[in-house]
Coordinates of C-alpha atoms in Angstrom, one line a residue:
Chain A
X603 CA -20.6 8.5 8.1
X604 CA -22.6 9.0 5.0
X605 CA -20.5 7.2 2.3
X606 CA -18.9 9.1 -0.6
X607 CA -15.7 8.2 -2.4
X608 CA -13.9 8.0 1.0
X609 CA -15.5 4.6 1.6
X610 CA -15.9 3.2 -1.9
X611 CA -14.4 -0.1 -3.0
X612 CA -13.8 -1.8 -6.3
X613 CA -16.1 -4.6 -7.3
X614 CA -13.8 -6.9 -9.3
X615 CA -16.7 -8.8 -10.9
X616 CA -18.5 -5.7 -12.4
X617 CA -15.5 -3.4 -12.5
X618 CA -17.6 -0.7 -10.7
X619 CA -17.2 1.1 -7.4
X620 CA -19.6 0.3 -4.7
X621 CA -20.0 0.5 -0.9
X622 CA -19.3 -2.4 1.3
X623 CA -18.3 -1.8 5.0
X624 CA -16.8 1.5 6.2
X625 CA -13.0 1.8 6.7
X626 CA -13.3 4.3 9.5
X627 CA -12.6 2.0 12.3
X628 CA -9.5 0.5 10.8
X629 CA -8.4 4.0 10.0
X630 CA -8.6 5.1 13.7
X631 CA -6.7 2.0 14.7
X632 CA -4.0 2.6 12.1
X633 CA -3.8 6.2 13.1
X634 CA -3.3 4.9 16.7
X635 CA -6.0 7.3 17.6
X636 CA -6.8 7.6 21.4
X637 CA -9.6 10.1 21.2
X638 CA -12.9 8.9 22.5
X639 CA -14.9 8.5 19.3
X640 CA -18.2 6.9 18.5
X641 CA -18.9 6.1 14.9
X642 CA -22.4 6.2 13.5
X643 CA -23.5 5.0 10.0
X644 CA -26.3 7.1 8.7
X645 CA -26.1 6.0 5.1
X646 CA -23.6 4.6 2.6
X647 CA -24.3 6.5 -0.6
X648 CA -22.8 8.6 -3.3
X649 CA -23.2 12.3 -2.5
X650 CA -25.0 12.8 -5.8
X651 CA -27.7 10.6 -4.4
X652 CA -28.2 12.5 -1.2
X653 CA -31.7 14.0 -1.0
X654 CA -33.4 16.5 1.2
X655 CA -34.6 13.7 3.4
X656 CA -31.0 12.4 3.8
X657 CA -29.9 15.9 4.8
X658 CA -32.7 16.0 7.4
X659 CA -31.5 12.8 8.9
X660 CA -27.9 14.1 9.0
X661 CA -29.1 17.3 10.7
X662 CA -31.2 15.4 13.3
X663 CA -28.2 13.1 14.1
X664 CA -26.1 16.1 14.7
X665 CA -28.8 17.7 16.9
X666 CA -29.3 14.6 19.0
X667 CA -25.6 13.8 19.4
X668 CA -24.1 14.3 22.8
X669 CA -20.8 15.1 21.3
X670 CA -19.7 18.7 20.6
X671 CA -17.2 17.7 18.0
X672 CA -18.5 16.0 14.9
X673 CA -16.9 14.8 11.7
X674 CA -19.2 13.9 8.8
X675 CA -17.6 11.8 6.0
X676 CA -19.4 12.7 2.8
X677 CA -19.0 12.6 -1.0
X678 CA -17.3 15.8 -2.2
X679 CA -19.8 16.7 -4.9
X680 CA -22.6 17.9 -2.6
X681 CA -20.7 18.4 0.6
X682 CA -21.2 22.1 0.5
X683 CA -25.0 21.7 0.2
X684 CA -25.1 19.5 3.2
X685 CA -23.0 22.0 5.1
X686 CA -25.5 24.7 4.3
X687 CA -28.4 22.7 5.7
X688 CA -26.5 22.1 8.9
X689 CA -25.3 25.7 9.3
X690 CA -28.8 27.2 8.7
X691 CA -30.1 25.1 11.6
X692 CA -27.8 27.2 13.9
X693 CA -26.9 24.4 16.3
X694 CA -25.3 25.7 19.4
X695 CA -22.1 24.4 21.0
X696 CA -21.2 22.1 18.0
X697 CA -18.2 22.1 15.8
X698 CA -19.1 20.1 12.7
X699 CA -16.5 19.3 10.1
X700 CA -17.4 17.6 6.8
X701 CA -14.7 15.8 5.0
X702 CA -14.3 13.3 2.2
X703 CA -11.7 11.9 -0.3
X704 CA -11.0 12.3 -3.9
X705 CA -9.6 8.7 -4.1
X706 CA -11.1 5.8 -2.1
X707 CA -9.2 4.8 1.1
X708 CA -9.3 1.2 -0.2
X709 CA -7.1 2.2 -3.1
X710 CA -4.1 2.2 -0.9
X711 CA -1.1 4.6 -1.1
X712 CA -2.7 6.9 -3.6
X713 CA -5.7 7.9 -1.4
X714 CA -6.0 11.3 0.4
X715 CA -8.6 9.9 2.8
X716 CA -6.3 9.1 5.8
X717 CA -4.7 12.5 5.7
X718 CA -8.1 14.2 5.5
X719 CA -9.4 12.1 8.4
X720 CA -6.4 13.3 10.6
X721 CA -6.9 16.9 9.6
X722 CA -10.7 16.9 10.1
X723 CA -10.4 15.3 13.5
X724 CA -8.0 18.0 14.5
X725 CA -10.1 20.8 13.1
X726 CA -13.2 19.4 14.9
X727 CA -11.3 19.5 18.2
X728 CA -9.6 22.9 17.7
X729 CA -12.0 25.2 15.8
X730 CA -14.8 27.3 17.4
X731 CA -18.4 26.1 17.1
X732 CA -19.7 26.3 13.5
X733 CA -19.9 24.2 10.3
X734 CA -16.7 23.7 8.2
X735 CA -15.4 21.8 5.3
X736 CA -12.0 20.1 5.6
X737 CA -10.3 19.2 2.3
X738 CA -6.8 19.7 0.9
X739 CA -5.4 20.1 4.4
X740 CA -7.4 23.3 4.9
X741 CA -10.7 24.2 6.6
X742 CA -13.3 26.4 4.9
X743 CA -16.2 28.1 6.5
X744 CA -19.4 26.5 5.0
X745 CA -20.5 29.6 3.1
X746 CA -17.1 30.5 1.6
X747 CA -16.2 27.4 -0.3
X748 CA -16.9 25.5 -3.5
X749 CA -15.5 22.5 -5.1
X750 CA -13.8 23.2 -8.4
X751 CA -15.1 20.3 -10.5
X752 CA -12.4 20.7 -13.1
X753 CA -9.5 20.4 -10.8
X754 CA -11.0 18.5 -7.9
X755 CA -9.7 21.0 -5.4
X756 CA -11.8 23.0 -2.9
X757 CA -11.4 26.8 -3.1
X758 CA -12.6 29.9 -1.4
X759 CA -15.5 31.8 -2.9
Chain B
X660 CA 11.9 18.2 9.4
X661 CA 14.4 16.5 11.8
X662 CA 14.1 12.8 10.9
X663 CA 12.6 10.2 13.2
X664 CA 10.8 7.1 12.4
X665 CA 8.4 9.2 10.3
X666 CA 11.0 9.3 7.5
X667 CA 13.0 6.1 8.0
X668 CA 13.4 3.5 5.2
X669 CA 14.4 -0.1 5.0
X670 CA 17.9 -0.9 3.7
X671 CA 17.4 -4.2 2.0
X672 CA 21.2 -4.9 1.9
X673 CA 21.8 -4.5 5.6
X674 CA 18.3 -5.2 6.9
X675 CA 18.5 -2.0 9.0
X676 CA 16.5 1.2 9.0
X677 CA 18.1 4.4 7.7
X678 CA 17.4 7.9 6.4
X679 CA 17.3 8.6 2.7
X680 CA 15.2 11.4 1.3
X681 CA 12.2 12.8 3.2
X682 CA 8.7 11.8 2.2
X683 CA 7.1 15.1 3.2
X684 CA 6.7 16.5 -0.3
X685 CA 5.1 13.4 -1.8
X686 CA 2.8 13.3 1.3
X687 CA 1.6 16.8 0.7
X688 CA 0.9 16.0 -3.0
X689 CA -0.9 12.8 -2.0
X690 CA -2.9 14.7 0.6
X691 CA -3.8 17.1 -2.3
X692 CA -2.8 19.9 0.2
X693 CA -3.2 23.4 -1.1
X694 CA -1.9 25.2 2.0
X695 CA 1.2 27.4 1.3
X696 CA 4.0 25.4 2.9
X697 CA 7.7 25.6 2.8
X698 CA 9.7 22.6 3.8
X699 CA 13.1 22.9 5.5
X700 CA 15.4 20.0 6.4
X701 CA 17.3 20.7 9.5
X702 CA 18.7 17.2 10.1
X703 CA 17.7 13.6 9.3
X704 CA 18.4 11.7 12.5
X705 CA 17.0 9.5 15.1
X706 CA 15.6 11.5 18.0
X707 CA 17.8 9.6 20.5
X708 CA 20.7 11.2 18.7
X709 CA 19.4 14.8 19.0
X710 CA 21.8 16.8 21.2
X711 CA 21.5 20.2 22.9
X712 CA 23.2 21.7 19.8
X713 CA 20.5 20.2 17.5
X714 CA 17.8 21.6 19.7
X715 CA 19.4 25.1 19.5
X716 CA 19.4 24.8 15.7
X717 CA 15.7 23.8 15.8
X718 CA 14.9 26.7 18.1
X719 CA 16.7 29.2 15.9
X720 CA 15.0 28.0 12.8
X721 CA 11.6 28.5 14.5
X722 CA 12.7 32.0 15.6
X723 CA 13.8 33.1 12.2
X724 CA 10.9 31.6 10.3
X725 CA 8.5 34.1 8.8
X726 CA 5.7 31.6 9.3
X727 CA 3.4 31.7 12.3
X728 CA 2.3 28.0 11.9
X729 CA 5.1 25.4 12.2
X730 CA 5.2 21.6 12.2
X731 CA 8.3 19.8 13.3
X732 CA 8.6 16.2 12.3
X733 CA 10.6 14.5 15.0
X734 CA 11.4 11.1 16.5
X735 CA 9.0 10.3 19.2
X736 CA 11.5 9.3 21.9
X737 CA 12.7 12.8 22.7
X738 CA 10.0 14.9 21.1
X739 CA 8.9 16.1 24.6
X740 CA 12.4 17.3 25.4
X741 CA 12.6 19.4 22.2
X742 CA 9.1 20.8 22.8
X743 CA 10.4 22.0 26.3
X744 CA 13.3 23.8 24.8
X745 CA 11.1 25.5 22.3
X746 CA 8.4 26.5 24.9
X747 CA 11.0 27.9 27.3
X748 CA 12.1 30.3 24.6
X749 CA 8.7 31.9 24.8
X750 CA 8.4 32.7 21.1
X751 CA 5.6 35.1 20.4
X752 CA 3.0 34.7 17.7
X753 CA 4.0 31.1 16.8
X754 CA 2.0 27.9 16.9
X755 CA 4.5 25.1 16.9
X756 CA 3.3 21.4 16.6
X757 CA 5.7 18.5 16.9
X758 CA 4.7 15.3 15.3
X759 CA 6.1 12.0 14.3
X760 CA 5.2 8.4 13.6
X761 CA 5.4 5.0 15.2
X762 CA 5.8 3.2 11.9
X763 CA 7.7 4.7 8.9
X764 CA 5.6 6.3 6.2
X765 CA 7.6 4.2 3.7
X766 CA 6.1 1.0 5.2
X767 CA 2.8 1.7 3.4
X768 CA -0.6 1.0 4.7
X769 CA 0.5 0.2 8.2
X770 CA 2.0 3.6 9.0
X771 CA 0.3 6.3 11.1
X772 CA 2.5 9.0 9.6
X773 CA 0.1 10.3 6.9
X774 CA -2.7 10.6 9.5
X775 CA -0.4 12.4 11.9
X776 CA 0.7 14.9 9.2
X777 CA -2.9 15.8 8.5
X778 CA -3.8 16.2 12.1
X779 CA -0.7 18.3 12.9
X780 CA -1.2 20.6 10.0
X781 CA -4.7 21.3 11.2
X782 CA -3.7 21.8 14.8
X783 CA -0.9 24.1 13.6
X784 CA -3.5 26.2 11.8
X785 CA -6.2 26.2 14.4
X786 CA -4.6 26.3 17.9
X787 CA -3.6 29.4 19.7
X788 CA 0.1 30.3 19.9
X789 CA 2.2 27.9 21.9
X790 CA 4.1 24.6 21.7
X791 CA 2.2 21.3 21.3
X792 CA 2.7 17.7 20.5
X793 CA 0.4 16.0 18.1
X794 CA 0.2 12.2 18.3
X795 CA -2.7 9.6 18.3
X796 CA -5.1 12.2 16.7
X797 CA -4.8 14.4 19.8
X798 CA -2.8 17.5 20.7
X799 CA -1.0 17.8 24.0
X800 CA 0.4 20.9 25.6
X801 CA 4.2 20.6 25.8
X802 CA 4.3 20.3 29.6
X803 CA 1.5 17.9 30.1
X804 CA 2.5 14.9 28.1
X805 CA 4.8 11.9 28.0
X806 CA 5.4 9.0 25.7
X807 CA 4.5 5.7 27.4
X808 CA 7.4 3.6 26.2
X809 CA 5.7 0.4 26.9
X810 CA 2.6 1.0 24.8
X811 CA 4.0 3.6 22.3
X812 CA 1.1 5.9 23.0
X813 CA 1.3 9.5 24.3
X814 CA -0.6 10.3 27.4
X815 CA -1.4 13.2 29.7
X816 CA 0.8 13.8 32.7
Chain C
X708 CA 7.7 -21.6 5.7
X709 CA 10.9 -21.0 7.6
X710 CA 10.8 -17.2 8.2
X711 CA 13.3 -14.8 6.6
X712 CA 12.8 -11.2 5.6
X713 CA 9.7 -12.4 3.6
X714 CA 7.7 -12.6 6.8
X715 CA 9.3 -10.0 9.0
X716 CA 7.3 -7.2 10.6
X717 CA 8.2 -3.9 12.2
X718 CA 8.0 -3.7 16.0
X719 CA 7.0 -0.1 16.7
X720 CA 8.0 -0.2 20.3
X721 CA 11.5 -1.4 19.9
X722 CA 12.0 -0.2 16.3
X723 CA 13.3 -3.6 15.3
X724 CA 12.1 -6.3 12.9
X725 CA 10.6 -9.4 14.3
X726 CA 8.4 -12.4 13.4
X727 CA 4.8 -12.5 14.2
X728 CA 2.4 -14.5 12.1
X729 CA 3.1 -15.5 8.5
X730 CA 1.5 -13.6 5.7
X731 CA 1.4 -16.5 3.3
X732 CA -2.3 -17.3 3.6
X733 CA -3.4 -13.7 3.0
X734 CA -1.0 -13.6 0.0
X735 CA -2.7 -16.6 -1.5
X736 CA -6.1 -15.0 -1.0
X737 CA -5.0 -11.7 -2.5
X738 CA -3.4 -13.6 -5.4
X739 CA -6.8 -15.2 -5.9
X740 CA -4.9 -18.5 -6.0
X741 CA -6.9 -21.6 -6.7
X742 CA -4.1 -24.1 -6.5
X743 CA -4.5 -26.8 -3.8
X744 CA -1.9 -25.7 -1.3
X745 CA -1.1 -26.8 2.2
X746 CA 1.0 -24.4 4.3
X747 CA 3.3 -25.8 7.0
X748 CA 5.2 -23.6 9.5
X749 CA 8.6 -25.3 10.3
X750 CA 10.2 -22.3 12.0
X751 CA 10.0 -18.5 11.9
X752 CA 13.7 -17.4 12.0
X753 CA 16.3 -15.3 10.3
X754 CA 18.3 -17.4 7.8
X755 CA 21.5 -16.5 9.6
X756 CA 20.1 -18.4 12.6
X757 CA 19.4 -21.6 10.6
X758 CA 21.5 -24.4 11.9
X759 CA 22.3 -27.9 10.7
X760 CA 19.4 -29.2 12.8
X761 CA 17.0 -26.8 11.2
X762 CA 18.1 -28.0 7.8
X763 CA 17.5 -31.6 8.8
X764 CA 14.0 -30.7 9.8
X765 CA 13.4 -28.9 6.5
X766 CA 14.8 -32.0 4.6
X767 CA 12.6 -34.4 6.6
X768 CA 9.5 -32.3 6.0
X769 CA 10.2 -32.4 2.2
X770 CA 10.8 -36.1 2.4
X771 CA 7.6 -36.8 4.2
X772 CA 5.4 -34.5 2.2
X773 CA 2.9 -36.1 -0.1
X774 CA 3.2 -33.1 -2.4
X775 CA 5.5 -33.3 -5.4
X776 CA 5.7 -29.5 -5.8
X777 CA 7.2 -27.6 -2.8
X778 CA 8.0 -24.0 -2.1
X779 CA 10.2 -23.1 0.9
X780 CA 10.1 -19.5 2.0
X781 CA 13.5 -18.8 3.5
X782 CA 15.9 -15.9 4.4
X783 CA 18.1 -15.0 1.4
X784 CA 21.4 -15.1 3.2
X785 CA 21.7 -18.9 3.6
X786 CA 19.1 -20.0 1.1
X787 CA 21.8 -21.6 -1.1
X788 CA 23.1 -23.6 1.8
X789 CA 19.7 -25.1 2.6
X790 CA 19.2 -25.8 -1.1
X791 CA 22.5 -27.8 -1.1
X792 CA 21.4 -30.0 1.8
X793 CA 18.1 -30.7 0.1
X794 CA 19.7 -31.5 -3.3
X795 CA 22.3 -33.8 -1.8
X796 CA 19.5 -35.9 -0.4
X797 CA 18.5 -36.7 -3.9
X798 CA 14.8 -36.8 -3.3
X799 CA 12.9 -38.4 -6.2
X800 CA 9.8 -37.0 -7.8
X801 CA 10.0 -33.6 -6.0
X802 CA 10.3 -30.1 -7.4
X803 CA 11.5 -27.9 -4.6
X804 CA 11.8 -24.1 -5.0
X805 CA 13.3 -21.9 -2.3
X806 CA 12.3 -18.3 -2.4
X807 CA 12.4 -15.2 -0.2
X808 CA 12.2 -11.5 -0.2
X809 CA 14.6 -8.5 0.1
X810 CA 11.9 -6.3 1.6
X811 CA 9.3 -7.7 4.0
X812 CA 5.8 -8.3 2.6
X813 CA 4.4 -6.3 5.5
X814 CA 6.2 -3.1 4.1
X815 CA 3.5 -2.8 1.5
X816 CA 4.1 -1.6 -2.1
X817 CA 7.9 -1.7 -1.9
X818 CA 8.2 -5.4 -1.2
X819 CA 9.2 -8.0 -3.8
X820 CA 7.7 -10.8 -1.8
X821 CA 4.3 -11.1 -3.6
X822 CA 6.0 -11.2 -7.0
X823 CA 8.5 -13.8 -5.8
X824 CA 5.6 -16.0 -4.4
X825 CA 3.8 -15.9 -7.8
X826 CA 7.0 -16.8 -9.6
X827 CA 8.1 -19.6 -7.3
X828 CA 4.6 -21.2 -7.4
X829 CA 4.8 -21.3 -11.1
X830 CA 8.3 -22.7 -11.2
X831 CA 7.4 -25.3 -8.6
X832 CA 4.5 -26.4 -10.9
X833 CA 6.4 -26.2 -14.2
X834 CA 10.0 -27.2 -13.7
X835 CA 11.3 -30.8 -13.7
X836 CA 12.2 -32.5 -10.5
X837 CA 15.1 -30.9 -8.7
X838 CA 16.1 -28.2 -6.2
X839 CA 15.9 -24.6 -7.4
X840 CA 16.2 -21.0 -6.1
X841 CA 13.7 -18.5 -7.3
X842 CA 14.6 -14.8 -6.9
X843 CA 14.5 -11.8 -9.2
X844 CA 11.9 -13.4 -11.5
X845 CA 14.4 -16.2 -12.4
X846 CA 15.1 -19.7 -11.3
X847 CA 18.6 -21.0 -10.6
X848 CA 19.7 -24.5 -10.2
X849 CA 20.9 -25.0 -6.6
X850 CA 24.6 -25.5 -7.5
X851 CA 24.9 -22.6 -9.9
X852 CA 23.9 -19.6 -7.9
X853 CA 25.0 -17.2 -5.2
X854 CA 23.6 -14.2 -3.6
X855 CA 25.7 -11.1 -4.3
X856 CA 25.8 -9.5 -0.8
X857 CA 26.7 -6.1 -2.2
X858 CA 23.8 -5.7 -4.6
X859 CA 21.3 -8.0 -3.0
X860 CA 20.7 -9.8 -6.4
X861 CA 21.2 -13.5 -7.1
X862 CA 23.5 -14.4 -9.9
X863 CA 24.8 -17.4 -11.7
X864 CA 28.1 -18.9 -10.6
Chain D
X554 CA 0.9 -5.0 -23.1
X555 CA -2.7 -4.5 -24.3
X556 CA -4.3 -2.8 -21.3
X557 CA -7.0 -4.5 -19.2
X558 CA -7.8 -4.0 -15.6
X559 CA -4.2 -4.8 -14.8
X560 CA -3.2 -1.3 -15.9
X561 CA -6.3 0.7 -15.1
X562 CA -6.2 3.8 -12.9
X563 CA -8.8 5.8 -11.0
X564 CA -9.7 9.2 -12.4
X565 CA -10.6 11.3 -9.3
X566 CA -12.3 14.0 -11.4
X567 CA -14.8 11.7 -13.1
X568 CA -14.8 8.8 -10.7
X569 CA -14.2 6.4 -13.5
X570 CA -11.4 4.0 -14.4
X571 CA -9.1 4.9 -17.3
X572 CA -5.7 4.1 -18.8
X573 CA -2.8 6.3 -18.2
X574 CA 0.8 4.9 -18.4
X575 CA 1.5 1.2 -17.9
X576 CA 2.8 0.1 -14.5
X577 CA 4.9 -2.8 -16.0
X578 CA 8.3 -1.2 -15.7
X579 CA 7.9 -0.2 -12.1
X580 CA 6.6 -3.7 -11.4
X581 CA 9.8 -5.3 -12.8
X582 CA 11.9 -2.9 -10.7
X583 CA 9.9 -3.6 -7.6
X584 CA 10.2 -7.3 -8.3
X585 CA 13.9 -6.8 -8.6
X586 CA 13.6 -8.7 -11.8
X587 CA 16.9 -9.4 -13.6
X588 CA 15.5 -11.2 -16.6
X589 CA 16.3 -9.6 -20.0
X590 CA 12.9 -8.2 -20.9
X591 CA 11.7 -5.8 -23.6
X592 CA 8.3 -4.2 -23.1
X593 CA 6.1 -3.3 -26.0
X594 CA 2.8 -1.4 -25.8
X595 CA 0.4 -2.6 -28.5
X596 CA -2.7 -0.9 -27.2
X597 CA -4.1 0.3 -23.8
X598 CA -7.8 -0.8 -23.9
X599 CA -10.4 -2.7 -22.1
X600 CA -10.6 -6.3 -23.4
X601 CA -14.3 -5.9 -24.3
X602 CA -13.1 -3.3 -26.9
X603 CA -10.6 -5.7 -28.5
X604 CA -11.5 -6.3 -32.1
X605 CA -10.4 -8.8 -34.7
X606 CA -8.0 -6.2 -36.0
X607 CA -6.5 -5.7 -32.5
X608 CA -6.0 -9.5 -32.3
X609 CA -4.3 -9.5 -35.7
X610 CA -1.9 -6.9 -34.4
X611 CA -1.2 -8.9 -31.3
X612 CA -0.6 -12.0 -33.4
X613 CA 1.8 -10.2 -35.8
X614 CA 3.7 -8.8 -32.8
X615 CA 4.2 -12.3 -31.5
X616 CA 5.2 -13.6 -34.9
X617 CA 7.8 -10.9 -35.4
X618 CA 9.2 -10.9 -31.9
X619 CA 12.7 -12.3 -31.6
X620 CA 11.9 -13.5 -28.1
X621 CA 10.7 -17.1 -27.5
X622 CA 9.1 -16.3 -24.2
X623 CA 6.2 -13.9 -24.3
X624 CA 3.8 -12.5 -21.8
X625 CA 0.7 -10.6 -22.9
X626 CA -1.1 -8.5 -20.3
X627 CA -4.7 -8.4 -21.3
X628 CA -8.2 -7.8 -19.9
X629 CA -9.7 -11.0 -18.5
X630 CA -13.1 -10.9 -20.2
X631 CA -11.8 -11.8 -23.7
X632 CA -8.4 -13.2 -22.8
X633 CA -9.5 -16.7 -23.9
X634 CA -10.5 -15.4 -27.4
X635 CA -7.2 -13.8 -28.0
X636 CA -5.4 -17.0 -26.9
X637 CA -7.4 -18.9 -29.4
X638 CA -6.3 -16.6 -32.3
X639 CA -2.7 -17.0 -31.2
X640 CA -2.9 -20.7 -30.8
X641 CA -4.6 -21.3 -34.2
X642 CA -1.7 -19.5 -35.9
X643 CA 0.5 -22.4 -34.7
X644 CA 3.6 -20.3 -34.1
X645 CA 6.7 -22.4 -33.6
X646 CA 9.2 -22.1 -30.8
X647 CA 7.1 -19.7 -28.8
X648 CA 5.8 -19.9 -25.3
X649 CA 3.1 -17.3 -25.0
X650 CA 1.4 -16.6 -21.6
X651 CA -1.6 -14.3 -21.4
X652 CA -2.2 -12.8 -17.9
X653 CA -4.2 -10.0 -16.4
X654 CA -5.7 -8.8 -13.1
X655 CA -9.0 -8.7 -11.4
X656 CA -8.0 -5.6 -9.4
X657 CA -5.9 -2.8 -10.9
X658 CA -2.2 -2.8 -9.8
X659 CA -2.6 0.9 -9.0
X660 CA -5.1 0.0 -6.2
X661 CA -2.3 -1.1 -4.0
X662 CA -2.3 -3.9 -1.6
X663 CA -5.5 -5.4 -2.8
X664 CA -4.4 -6.1 -6.4
X665 CA -3.5 -9.6 -7.7
X666 CA -1.5 -8.1 -10.6
X667 CA 1.9 -8.3 -9.1
X668 CA 1.5 -11.9 -8.1
X669 CA 0.1 -12.7 -11.6
X670 CA 3.1 -11.0 -13.3
X671 CA 5.5 -13.1 -11.3
X672 CA 3.7 -16.3 -12.0
X673 CA 3.3 -15.6 -15.8
X674 CA 7.0 -14.7 -16.1
X675 CA 7.9 -18.0 -14.6
X676 CA 5.4 -20.0 -16.7
X677 CA 6.7 -18.2 -19.8
X678 CA 10.2 -19.3 -18.9
X679 CA 9.4 -22.9 -17.9
X680 CA 6.6 -24.2 -20.0
X681 CA 6.9 -25.9 -23.3
X682 CA 6.0 -24.0 -26.5
X683 CA 2.3 -23.2 -26.7
X684 CA -0.3 -20.7 -25.7
X685 CA -1.4 -20.5 -22.1
X686 CA -3.4 -18.4 -19.7
X687 CA -2.0 -17.6 -16.3
X688 CA -4.5 -16.6 -13.6
X689 CA -5.1 -17.6 -10.0
X690 CA -1.5 -18.9 -9.7
X691 CA -2.2 -21.6 -12.3
X692 CA -1.6 -22.0 -16.0
X693 CA -4.3 -23.3 -18.3
X694 CA -3.9 -24.6 -21.9
X695 CA -5.7 -22.1 -24.2
X696 CA -8.5 -24.5 -25.2
X697 CA -9.2 -25.9 -21.8
X698 CA -10.2 -22.8 -19.9
X699 CA -12.9 -20.2 -19.3
X700 CA -13.5 -17.3 -17.0
X701 CA -16.4 -17.8 -14.7
X702 CA -18.0 -14.4 -14.8
X703 CA -19.9 -14.9 -11.6
X704 CA -16.9 -15.7 -9.4
X705 CA -14.2 -14.0 -11.4
X706 CA -12.0 -17.2 -11.3
X707 CA -10.7 -19.0 -14.2
X708 CA -11.5 -22.7 -14.4
X709 CA -10.9 -25.8 -16.5
X710 CA -13.4 -26.6 -19.2

């Protein structure tokens, strides 16, 4: 977990979005998920604020994880850049899926986050080793995808 | 689409659950899904009411579909029986995933349906040909799964 | 609080509606309500199961309450009968408003319950002493109202 | 209707809040409201952007309305200032209630807007002529209230 729109909430005093606690655990409960999952919070920030140092931390966490199947929740704006850093490290025996949301999970029945979480869990279980992005119900290989900033959809290069 | 709890709604006059329209299309929109999907309504019934004839109809629809990747929304009580009928027909080149929900999608932020739809789409794209059940974030091979009626969870045989 | 559709929940094992805990307290928090309110649970039952004895209990609770402004959450089917019992006791200095919901609060963004709670609180504060029913954004005097069982709306006699 | 947080939505491209269509009509439907209501859109803006001219427009609309019971949805930050302009015009035979929300209605089951709408409808029906603010389940006379900007609650002067 690194933050991103996925986990943002509305601050009713300032009228701005901010990070409070993650919603991941309640999402797994609501999804009645029985996979054996451990959740690690690396940071809770906007993906535009993710630096080279943050990406090193994400990479190290993936390296050191015992798990072979990893989901990274991440803001969509720089998700592809983080995927590149992870892919270039050529980790063996890991399937890493980055996912996020266009609308915060906390905004209820308009959010895509719960759908994306289900899809990314499944891709992380079923795809061969490698680094992928899961958005819009699809998976993309890390070097064949970009976010279209006008439409908000991810598309093949 | 065959019905099941997934698509049930609350009738505020009678206080009972019933089937109205499917929610699948709005779910794909909300999930911002850009996969090329065609939705077919075979029936809208409770899975306890699914007969041998209904299962033949489901099987024929799978056979005749041009698509290689198929999701069947289905009530959870007899999902495994329908999976068996489909698997025994030994369809080639098809990945078929049955999914459902324990709480209707129409019941808002308590439902597991949107998560299950995301996961089953991903498994249908990523798994080898065969017949699977997707519940609780997991996929199960059709002949190695049962619903535990006491807990409501699916588990390996 | 007496139960009714207002507080029903969905049992995902049996597929039936049942009573668990009330949602009233979380509703006051979500409504950011700063009125001084005390919540008392008298029963948690369907209004078709409310007997003469239950109505005596409700009446006694109103009599003994220190508060002048009282809301009773109640199933809609026999709400008018309970209102009659309360009105015939001719309690002095009490404004009593019965309210309920056509769709359970737990069913999320389709429920009318949160709106009805806001309206009944306001009527309980602002109306003269007496016994009223609050549904559909309106208040009705206890002896000039019935539930139309075909449409689910309350209407003037 | 003048806008305010009540009717804001989330723009998933820019990550900012904006105004699209009002949610008032769907809220009356969901509240199963059978009061005879006409909805007029005066503006759709943040209350910090409401000028003297906007307030004149709001006042004129109230003056010219045939209705005796009026709700004004309004941003909370300057709601009290607009109430003052309306009160000082000493309109006869009108009960005017200003209401708003701390969390947008579009943000689902966290919003206070639906509760506030129910309460303000009821106060507009039941209170004597005058100008009031309805927030937090309470009504306040226009000259005895302020918004506490630290807590987001309205309180008596």
